[in-house]
mmCIF file of C-alpha atoms in Angstrom:
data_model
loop_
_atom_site.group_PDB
_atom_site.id
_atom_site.type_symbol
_atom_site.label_atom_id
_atom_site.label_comp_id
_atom_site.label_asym_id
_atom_site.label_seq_id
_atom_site.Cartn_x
_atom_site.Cartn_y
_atom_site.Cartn_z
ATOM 1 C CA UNK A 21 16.343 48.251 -66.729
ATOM 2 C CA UNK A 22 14.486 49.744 -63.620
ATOM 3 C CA UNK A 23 13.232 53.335 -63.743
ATOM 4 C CA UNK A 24 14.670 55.788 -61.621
ATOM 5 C CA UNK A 25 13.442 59.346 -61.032
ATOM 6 C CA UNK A 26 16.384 60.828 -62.736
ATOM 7 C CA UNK A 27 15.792 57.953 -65.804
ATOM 8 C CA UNK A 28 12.247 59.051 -65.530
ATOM 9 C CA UNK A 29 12.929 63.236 -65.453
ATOM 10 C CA UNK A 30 15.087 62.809 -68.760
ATOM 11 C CA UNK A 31 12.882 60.593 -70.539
ATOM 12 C CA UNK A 32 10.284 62.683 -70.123
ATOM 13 C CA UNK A 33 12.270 65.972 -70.917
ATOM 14 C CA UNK A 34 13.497 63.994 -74.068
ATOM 15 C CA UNK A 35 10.323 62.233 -75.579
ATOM 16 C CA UNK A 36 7.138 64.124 -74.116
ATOM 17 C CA UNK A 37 6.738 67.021 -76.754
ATOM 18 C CA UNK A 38 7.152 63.944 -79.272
ATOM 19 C CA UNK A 39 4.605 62.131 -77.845
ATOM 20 C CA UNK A 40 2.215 65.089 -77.651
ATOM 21 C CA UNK A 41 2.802 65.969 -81.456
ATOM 22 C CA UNK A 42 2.249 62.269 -82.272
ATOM 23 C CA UNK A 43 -1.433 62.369 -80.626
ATOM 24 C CA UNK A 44 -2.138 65.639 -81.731
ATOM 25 C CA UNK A 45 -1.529 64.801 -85.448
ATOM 26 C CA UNK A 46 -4.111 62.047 -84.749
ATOM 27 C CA UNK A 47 -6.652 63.741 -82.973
ATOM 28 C CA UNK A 48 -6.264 67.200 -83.635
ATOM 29 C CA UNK A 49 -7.057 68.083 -79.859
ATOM 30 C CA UNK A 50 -4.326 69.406 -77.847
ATOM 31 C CA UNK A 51 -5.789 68.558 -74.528
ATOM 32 C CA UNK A 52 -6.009 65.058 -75.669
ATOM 33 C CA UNK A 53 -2.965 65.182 -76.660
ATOM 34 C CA UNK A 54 -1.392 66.248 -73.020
ATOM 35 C CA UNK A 55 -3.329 64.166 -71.683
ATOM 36 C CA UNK A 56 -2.320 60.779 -73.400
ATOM 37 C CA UNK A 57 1.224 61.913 -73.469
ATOM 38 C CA UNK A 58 1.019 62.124 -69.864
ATOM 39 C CA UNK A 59 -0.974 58.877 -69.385
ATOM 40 C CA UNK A 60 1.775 57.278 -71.560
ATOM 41 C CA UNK A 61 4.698 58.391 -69.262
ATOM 42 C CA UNK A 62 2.545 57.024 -66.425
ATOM 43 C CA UNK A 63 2.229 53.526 -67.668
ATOM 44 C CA UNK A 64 6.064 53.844 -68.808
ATOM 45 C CA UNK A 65 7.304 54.320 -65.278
ATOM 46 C CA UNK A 66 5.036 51.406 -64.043
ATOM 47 C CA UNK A 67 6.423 48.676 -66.953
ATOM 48 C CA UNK A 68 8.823 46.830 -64.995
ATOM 49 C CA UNK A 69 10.813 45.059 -67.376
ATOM 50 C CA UNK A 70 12.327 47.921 -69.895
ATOM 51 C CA UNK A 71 15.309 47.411 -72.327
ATOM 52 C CA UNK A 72 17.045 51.075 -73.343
ATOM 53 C CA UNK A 73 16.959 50.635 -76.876
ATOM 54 C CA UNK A 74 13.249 50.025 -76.846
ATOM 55 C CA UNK A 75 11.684 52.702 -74.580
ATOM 56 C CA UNK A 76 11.407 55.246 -77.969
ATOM 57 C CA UNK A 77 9.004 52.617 -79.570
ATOM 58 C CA UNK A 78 7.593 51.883 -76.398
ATOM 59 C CA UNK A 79 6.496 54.974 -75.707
ATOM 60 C CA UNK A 80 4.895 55.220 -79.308
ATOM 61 C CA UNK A 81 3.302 51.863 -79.108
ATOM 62 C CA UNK A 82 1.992 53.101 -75.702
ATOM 63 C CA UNK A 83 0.464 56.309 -76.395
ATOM 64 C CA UNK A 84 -0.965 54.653 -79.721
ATOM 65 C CA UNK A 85 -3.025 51.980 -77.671
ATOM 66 C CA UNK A 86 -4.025 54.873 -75.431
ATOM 67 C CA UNK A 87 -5.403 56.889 -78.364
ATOM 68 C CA UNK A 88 -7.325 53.768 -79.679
ATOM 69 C CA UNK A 89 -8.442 53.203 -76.158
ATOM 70 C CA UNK A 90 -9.703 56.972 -76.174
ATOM 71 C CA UNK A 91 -11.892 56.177 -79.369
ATOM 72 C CA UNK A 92 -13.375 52.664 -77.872
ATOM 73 C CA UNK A 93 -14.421 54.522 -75.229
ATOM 74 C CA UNK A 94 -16.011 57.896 -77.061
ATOM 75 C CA UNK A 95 -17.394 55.713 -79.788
ATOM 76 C CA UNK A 96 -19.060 53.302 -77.736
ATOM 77 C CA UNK A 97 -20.452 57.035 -75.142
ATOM 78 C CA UNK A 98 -21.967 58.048 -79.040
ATOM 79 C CA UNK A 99 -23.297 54.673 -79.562
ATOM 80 C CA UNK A 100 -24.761 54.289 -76.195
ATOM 81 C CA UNK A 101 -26.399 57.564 -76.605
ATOM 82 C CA UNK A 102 -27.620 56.977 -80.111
ATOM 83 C CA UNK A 103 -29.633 53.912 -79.336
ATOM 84 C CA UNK A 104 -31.015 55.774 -76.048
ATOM 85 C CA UNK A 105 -32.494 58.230 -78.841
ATOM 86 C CA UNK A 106 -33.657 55.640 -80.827
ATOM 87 C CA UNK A 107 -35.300 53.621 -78.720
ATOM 88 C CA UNK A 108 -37.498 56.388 -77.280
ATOM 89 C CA UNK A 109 -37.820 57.510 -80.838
ATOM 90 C CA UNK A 110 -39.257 54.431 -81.762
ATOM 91 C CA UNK A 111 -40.993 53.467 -78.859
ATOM 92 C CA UNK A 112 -42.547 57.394 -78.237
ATOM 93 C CA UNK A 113 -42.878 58.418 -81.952
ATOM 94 C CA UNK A 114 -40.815 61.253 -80.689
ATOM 95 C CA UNK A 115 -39.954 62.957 -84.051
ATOM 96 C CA UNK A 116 -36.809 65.429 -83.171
ATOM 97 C CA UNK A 117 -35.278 65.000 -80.501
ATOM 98 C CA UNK A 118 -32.521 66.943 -79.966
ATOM 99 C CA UNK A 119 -29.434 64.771 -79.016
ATOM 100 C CA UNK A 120 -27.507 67.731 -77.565
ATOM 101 C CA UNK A 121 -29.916 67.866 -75.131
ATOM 102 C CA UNK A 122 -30.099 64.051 -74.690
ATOM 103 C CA UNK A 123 -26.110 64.344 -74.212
ATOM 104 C CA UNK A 124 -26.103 67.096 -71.882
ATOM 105 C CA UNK A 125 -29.088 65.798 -69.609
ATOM 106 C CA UNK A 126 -27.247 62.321 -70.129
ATOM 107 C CA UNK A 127 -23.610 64.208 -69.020
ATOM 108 C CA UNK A 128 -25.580 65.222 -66.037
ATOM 109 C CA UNK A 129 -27.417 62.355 -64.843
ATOM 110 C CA UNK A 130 -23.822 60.745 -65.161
ATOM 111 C CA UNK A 131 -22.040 63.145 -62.720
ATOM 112 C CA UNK A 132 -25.023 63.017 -59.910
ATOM 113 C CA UNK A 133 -25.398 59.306 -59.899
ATOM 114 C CA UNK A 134 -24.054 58.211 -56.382
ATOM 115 C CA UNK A 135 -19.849 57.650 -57.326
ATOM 116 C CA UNK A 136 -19.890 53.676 -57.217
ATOM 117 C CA UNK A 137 -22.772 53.000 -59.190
ATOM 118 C CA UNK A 138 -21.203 55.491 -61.979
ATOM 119 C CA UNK A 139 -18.208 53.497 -61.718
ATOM 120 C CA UNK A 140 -19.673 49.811 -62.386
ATOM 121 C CA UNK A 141 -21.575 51.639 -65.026
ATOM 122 C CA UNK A 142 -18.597 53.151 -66.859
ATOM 123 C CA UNK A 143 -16.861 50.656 -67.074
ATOM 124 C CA UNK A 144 -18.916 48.161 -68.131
ATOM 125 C CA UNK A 145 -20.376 50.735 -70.832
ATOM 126 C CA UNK A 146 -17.431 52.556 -71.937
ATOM 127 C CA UNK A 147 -14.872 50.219 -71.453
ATOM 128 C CA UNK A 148 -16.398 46.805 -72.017
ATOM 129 C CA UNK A 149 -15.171 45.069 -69.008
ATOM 130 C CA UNK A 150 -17.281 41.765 -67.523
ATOM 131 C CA UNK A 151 -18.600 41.853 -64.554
ATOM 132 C CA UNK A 152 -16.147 39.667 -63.696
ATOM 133 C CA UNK A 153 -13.389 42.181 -64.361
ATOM 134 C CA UNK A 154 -15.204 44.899 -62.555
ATOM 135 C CA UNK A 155 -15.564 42.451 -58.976
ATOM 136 C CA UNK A 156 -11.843 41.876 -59.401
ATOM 137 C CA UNK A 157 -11.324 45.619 -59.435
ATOM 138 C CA UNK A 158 -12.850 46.682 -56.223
ATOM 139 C CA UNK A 159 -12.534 43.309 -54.744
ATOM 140 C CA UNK A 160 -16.293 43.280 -54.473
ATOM 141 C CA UNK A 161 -18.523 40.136 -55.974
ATOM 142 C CA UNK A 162 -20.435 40.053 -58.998
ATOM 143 C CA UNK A 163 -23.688 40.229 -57.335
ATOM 144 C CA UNK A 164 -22.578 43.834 -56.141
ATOM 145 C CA UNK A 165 -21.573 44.632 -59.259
ATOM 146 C CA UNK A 166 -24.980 43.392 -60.977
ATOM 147 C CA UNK A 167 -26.787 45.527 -58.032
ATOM 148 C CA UNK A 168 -24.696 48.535 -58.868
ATOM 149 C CA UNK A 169 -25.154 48.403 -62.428
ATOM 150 C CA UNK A 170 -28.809 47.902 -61.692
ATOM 151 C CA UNK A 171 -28.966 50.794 -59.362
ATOM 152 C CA UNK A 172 -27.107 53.087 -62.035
ATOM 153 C CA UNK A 173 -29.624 52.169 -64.901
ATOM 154 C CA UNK A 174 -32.877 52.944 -62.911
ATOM 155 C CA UNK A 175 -30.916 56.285 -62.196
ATOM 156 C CA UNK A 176 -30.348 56.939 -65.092
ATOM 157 C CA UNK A 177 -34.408 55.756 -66.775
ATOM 158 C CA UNK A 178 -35.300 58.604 -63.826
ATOM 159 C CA UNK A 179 -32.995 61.112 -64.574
ATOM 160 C CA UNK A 180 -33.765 61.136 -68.488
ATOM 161 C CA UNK A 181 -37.747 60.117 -67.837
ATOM 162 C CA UNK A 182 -38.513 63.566 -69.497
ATOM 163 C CA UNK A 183 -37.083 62.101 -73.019
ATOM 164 C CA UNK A 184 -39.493 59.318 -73.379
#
């Protein structure tokens, strides 16, 4: 079955507020929650091959792999961030530092670094994708890639030089 607006309009009049609920039981955030419901209706209207009696557990199946995707993604920002700490800790015998700081000089760094570098960087961090993946994204090689995430990490060794 092909998606048409008007399909599209009363799906999402029919199943959105379900979807919502469903994230917001599991996270407990209601922007989240919009915002996956929305991201699932988005990748609904793009699946090409859709049978009627399946688009209910589609749409749960959907927004469920979003919401794990969600967590990858936060757990592996905490991680990332908790071995930054540690390895200064370690190396610089730093004895509190205060990762809310860390985060928030991190958070900034991250939204000043020039927009392509931040890209290669994010998704290679966050998401886990190969440098491979990343080249076949923007249709660039992987030696740009490897020069952009090179160019985002000695942006980002400047930018949080005052934690070491």
């Amino acid at each position: 079955m092909r998606i048409t607006k008007r399909i599209f309009v009363e799906l999402y009049n029919e199943y959105f507020d379900d979807i919502r609920r469903y994230i917001y039981y599991r996270s407990g955030d209601e922007q989240l929650a919009a915002d996956i419901a929305q991201d699932t209706f988005v990748k609904l209207y793009q699946n090409k091959k859709l049978k009627k009696e399946h688009i209910k557990s589609l749409l749960y199946k959907i927004a469920n792999q979003s919401f794990l995707d969600y967590l990858r993604r936060k757990k592996a920002s905490t991680d990332y961030l908790e071995h930054i700490r540690l390895s200064f800790k370690s190396s610089h015998d730093i004895s509190n530092l205060n990762l809310n700081e860390l985060k928030i000089a991190y958070e900034k760094a991250l939204s000043t670094m020039p927009e392509k570098d931040r890209i290669v960087f994010l998704m290679s961090r966050m998401e886990d994708k190969k440098y491979r993946e990343i080249a076949e994204s923007f249709d660039v090689s992987i030696k740009t890639v490897e020069k952009r995430m090179s160019s985002a990490l000695k942006y980002l060794k400047k930018e949080l030089k005052e934690f070491e």
